Every structure is written in C-alpha cells, then in structure tokens.
Amino acid sequence: MSLKRGLIGAIFFILIANISYSQEARGSLLDEYNYVFAEKLVAVAKENYPRIKNYQSRVRNTELKISNNKMGWLSPLSFSYVYSPTNTLSISNPTFFSGYQIGFSFNLVSLAQTPSNVKMAREENKIAKYDFDEYLLTLKTDVITRYVTYLRADKTVKLFTQSYQDAQNVLSRIKY
C-alpha cells in the first residue's frame, strides 16, 4: 500500500515537474530562434525553388511584350514596290508602267490600337510583378513557419527525453 502511494506520489511529482518544465520550454523557444539562420533558409529557398524561375520568366516575358508593343507604332505604315524592267506591251502580261513602282499604306485602326496595347502590356507586367512579390512573401512565410515547427518539434523531443530521464531516475530511486 505504501509502495502504491509512493508510486502515485512520484507520478504526480513528475507531472507537476513536467508542466512547469514545458512552460519554461515554451518561453525559451524564442531564445533558440536564429534570425540569421532563418534568413539564410529563405535565401536558399529563393535560389532553389523552381517556381521562382517560372515567375521571373513571366516578368521577363511581359517586359518583352511591352517593348514589342512599343515597336507597334510602325506597324500601321507599310511600304511596297514593284520593278518592271521592260516597257513592252504584251497582251498576255500587260505592263503599262516600266521601272520602279512605289506604294505606301497607312492603317488608321492599327495606329489607334497601339497605345491601348502598350497600356495592356504594362498592366500585365505589373500583375506579373505583383504575383512574383506575393509568391516571395508566401515562400518566406512558409520557410519560417517550417523552421518554427522544426524548433517546436525539437523542443518537444527534448522535453520528452528529459521527462523520460526524470521518470527513469524517479523509478530507480523508488526501487532503491
């Protein structure tokens, strides 16, 4: 009976010690958080995640669309020429003018569309940059969350190991 009370008292003591130790362990999680290491983890993730390259390619693509649409100012204007070296008049292939014939064409609708195309390309570029920035923030949050989860799990393992060692010590003391 006294052995049973002693065992119950030891278990109660372990639980009280465990609760106070876990409260102490929660406060010391910030002591183990290494800001430099966390930033290094974020930098490594930014270098190695393939989606980063995908977003960078999207931004470059939209920048190329902007420059392409800026060159669209010249597209309404077209130039053509025809060269006829002979001035013979044949029935099968009649040529009334000899020499060079030059023609210019101007498309007014295409000229009116060019500014809006450039604006749309700039807006697409902004959207691509915003998506890229959002993904960088999400990646940073994800990496830091995983790092904190790792620190918590490490702390929990240390806590359980310490509790196990304390229980072993109490059990060995009860036996003696």
Short mmCIF file of C-alpha atoms in Angstrom, two decimals:
data_model
loop_
_atom_site.label_atom_id
_atom_site.label_comp_id
_atom_site.label_asym_id
_atom_site.label_seq_id
_atom_site.Cartn_x
_atom_site.Cartn_y
_atom_site.Cartn_z
CA MET A 1 0.00 0.00 0.00
CA SER A 2 2.78 2.46 0.89
CA LEU A 3 4.63 1.45 -2.27
CA LYS A 4 1.47 2.26 -4.25
CA ARG A 5 1.17 5.67 -2.56
CA GLY A 6 4.84 6.35 -3.20
CA LEU A 7 4.43 5.44 -6.88
CA ILE A 8 1.34 7.66 -7.22
CA GLY A 9 3.20 10.49 -5.46
CA ALA A 10 6.17 10.05 -7.81
CA ILE A 11 3.92 10.15 -10.88
CA PHE A 12 2.17 13.25 -9.51
CA PHE A 13 5.57 14.87 -8.88
CA ILE A 14 6.68 14.04 -12.45
CA LEU A 15 3.54 15.54 -13.93
CA ILE A 16 3.92 18.75 -11.90
CA ALA A 17 7.59 18.97 -12.86
CA ASN A 18 6.69 18.27 -16.50
CA ILE A 19 4.09 21.05 -16.61
CA SER A 20 6.46 23.59 -15.12
CA TYR A 21 9.26 22.44 -17.43
CA SER A 22 7.01 22.72 -20.52
CA GLN A 23 6.03 26.26 -19.56
CA GLU A 24 9.70 27.06 -19.23
CA ALA A 25 10.35 25.39 -22.60
CA ARG A 26 7.71 27.49 -24.37
CA GLY A 27 9.32 30.70 -23.22
CA SER A 28 12.74 29.62 -24.40
CA LEU A 29 11.63 28.89 -27.99
CA LEU A 30 12.43 32.48 -28.93
CA ASP A 31 15.86 32.06 -27.42
CA GLU A 32 16.58 29.26 -29.87
CA TYR A 33 15.21 31.13 -32.90
CA ASN A 34 18.15 32.25 -35.02
CA TYR A 35 17.23 35.16 -37.29
CA VAL A 36 20.36 34.87 -39.41
CA PHE A 37 19.77 31.15 -39.99
CA ALA A 38 16.11 31.79 -40.88
CA GLU A 39 17.11 34.43 -43.44
CA LYS A 40 19.69 32.03 -44.85
CA LEU A 41 16.98 29.37 -45.21
CA VAL A 42 14.77 31.87 -47.04
CA ALA A 43 17.64 32.85 -49.36
CA VAL A 44 18.38 29.20 -50.18
CA ALA A 45 14.69 28.60 -50.87
CA LYS A 46 14.59 31.63 -53.20
CA GLU A 47 17.57 30.27 -55.12
CA ASN A 48 16.38 26.68 -55.46
CA TYR A 49 12.59 26.72 -55.82
CA PRO A 50 11.68 26.19 -59.49
CA ARG A 51 8.54 28.33 -59.25
CA ILE A 52 10.80 31.37 -58.65
CA LYS A 53 12.30 30.88 -62.11
CA ASN A 54 8.80 30.50 -63.51
CA TYR A 55 7.71 33.86 -62.11
CA GLN A 56 10.95 35.51 -63.25
CA SER A 57 10.31 34.21 -66.77
CA ARG A 58 6.77 35.59 -66.68
CA VAL A 59 8.05 39.02 -65.70
CA ARG A 60 10.68 38.95 -68.48
CA ASN A 61 8.02 37.83 -70.95
CA THR A 62 5.76 40.75 -70.09
CA GLU A 63 8.69 43.17 -70.39
CA LEU A 64 9.35 41.82 -73.88
CA LYS A 65 5.67 42.30 -74.74
CA ILE A 66 5.94 45.94 -73.70
CA SER A 67 8.91 46.56 -75.98
CA ASN A 68 7.20 44.62 -78.75
CA ASN A 69 4.05 46.71 -78.45
CA LYS A 70 6.08 49.91 -78.39
CA MET A 71 7.53 48.92 -81.75
CA GLY A 72 3.92 48.54 -82.92
CA TRP A 73 3.85 52.25 -83.73
CA LEU A 74 5.50 51.41 -87.03
CA SER A 75 3.10 48.61 -87.97
CA PRO A 76 0.32 50.84 -89.45
CA LEU A 77 2.76 52.11 -92.03
CA SER A 78 3.73 49.74 -94.83
CA PHE A 79 5.88 50.22 -97.88
CA SER A 80 5.83 48.21 -101.10
CA TYR A 81 7.41 48.45 -104.52
CA VAL A 82 7.31 46.70 -107.89
CA TYR A 83 10.03 46.71 -110.50
CA SER A 84 9.20 46.25 -114.18
CA PRO A 85 12.33 46.46 -116.31
CA THR A 86 10.69 46.23 -119.72
CA ASN A 87 8.42 48.68 -121.35
CA THR A 88 6.97 46.27 -123.88
CA LEU A 89 3.26 45.92 -124.04
CA SER A 90 2.12 42.32 -124.41
CA ILE A 91 -1.41 41.03 -124.41
CA SER A 92 -0.71 38.12 -122.03
CA ASN A 93 1.15 40.23 -119.45
CA PRO A 94 0.28 43.87 -119.91
CA THR A 95 2.63 46.34 -118.25
CA PHE A 96 1.73 49.96 -118.59
CA PHE A 97 4.45 51.38 -116.37
CA SER A 98 8.10 50.50 -116.53
CA GLY A 99 10.75 50.88 -113.86
CA TYR A 100 10.06 51.13 -110.15
CA GLN A 101 6.60 51.50 -108.71
CA ILE A 102 6.40 52.53 -105.07
CA GLY A 103 3.42 52.32 -102.75
CA PHE A 104 2.68 53.36 -99.19
CA SER A 105 -0.14 52.12 -97.00
CA PHE A 106 -1.38 53.54 -93.72
CA ASN A 107 -3.77 51.68 -91.36
CA LEU A 108 -5.52 54.12 -89.05
CA VAL A 109 -7.21 51.45 -86.87
CA SER A 110 -3.89 49.80 -86.06
CA LEU A 111 -2.48 53.19 -85.12
CA ALA A 112 -5.40 53.78 -82.73
CA GLN A 113 -4.93 50.35 -81.09
CA THR A 114 -1.23 50.73 -80.36
CA PRO A 115 -1.49 52.92 -77.20
CA SER A 116 -4.04 50.59 -75.63
CA ASN A 117 -1.87 47.57 -76.48
CA VAL A 118 1.10 49.20 -74.76
CA LYS A 119 -1.03 50.02 -71.70
CA MET A 120 -2.33 46.44 -71.54
CA ALA A 121 1.21 45.08 -71.74
CA ARG A 122 2.31 47.40 -68.91
CA GLU A 123 -0.62 46.27 -66.75
CA GLU A 124 0.23 42.62 -67.45
CA ASN A 125 3.78 43.39 -66.39
CA LYS A 126 2.53 44.91 -63.12
CA ILE A 127 0.33 41.86 -62.48
CA ALA A 128 3.26 39.51 -63.11
CA LYS A 129 5.46 41.52 -60.72
CA TYR A 130 2.73 41.55 -58.04
CA ASP A 131 2.30 37.78 -58.38
CA PHE A 132 6.05 37.32 -58.07
CA ASP A 133 6.23 39.53 -54.97
CA GLU A 134 3.27 37.71 -53.43
CA TYR A 135 4.93 34.36 -54.03
CA LEU A 136 8.17 35.59 -52.45
CA LEU A 137 6.24 36.61 -49.32
CA THR A 138 4.39 33.29 -49.27
CA LEU A 139 7.66 31.40 -49.66
CA LYS A 140 9.28 33.37 -46.85
CA THR A 141 6.29 32.74 -44.57
CA ASP A 142 6.29 29.04 -45.43
CA VAL A 143 10.02 28.62 -44.77
CA ILE A 144 9.86 30.48 -41.45
CA THR A 145 6.77 28.50 -40.41
CA ARG A 146 8.58 25.25 -41.15
CA TYR A 147 11.62 26.45 -39.23
CA VAL A 148 9.48 27.32 -36.18
CA THR A 149 7.72 23.96 -36.48
CA TYR A 150 11.11 22.29 -36.50
CA LEU A 151 12.15 24.22 -33.39
CA ARG A 152 8.91 23.24 -31.63
CA ALA A 153 9.36 19.58 -32.54
CA ASP A 154 12.97 19.70 -31.37
CA LYS A 155 11.87 21.30 -28.12
CA THR A 156 9.16 18.66 -27.69
CA VAL A 157 11.67 15.85 -28.26
CA LYS A 158 13.99 17.41 -25.70
CA LEU A 159 11.09 17.76 -23.28
CA PHE A 160 10.02 14.14 -23.70
CA THR A 161 13.60 12.98 -23.38
CA GLN A 162 14.03 14.97 -20.18
CA SER A 163 10.70 13.66 -18.83
CA TYR A 164 11.72 10.11 -19.66
CA GLN A 165 15.07 10.54 -17.94
CA ASP A 166 13.35 12.07 -14.91
CA ALA A 167 10.89 9.19 -14.79
CA GLN A 168 13.75 6.71 -15.03
CA ASN A 169 15.57 8.48 -12.19
CA VAL A 170 12.44 8.51 -10.01
CA LEU A 171 11.78 4.84 -10.77
CA SER A 172 15.35 3.90 -9.89
CA ARG A 173 15.13 5.91 -6.65
CA ILE A 174 11.84 4.21 -5.76
CA LYS A 175 13.42 0.80 -6.35
CA TYR A 176 16.33 1.63 -4.04
#
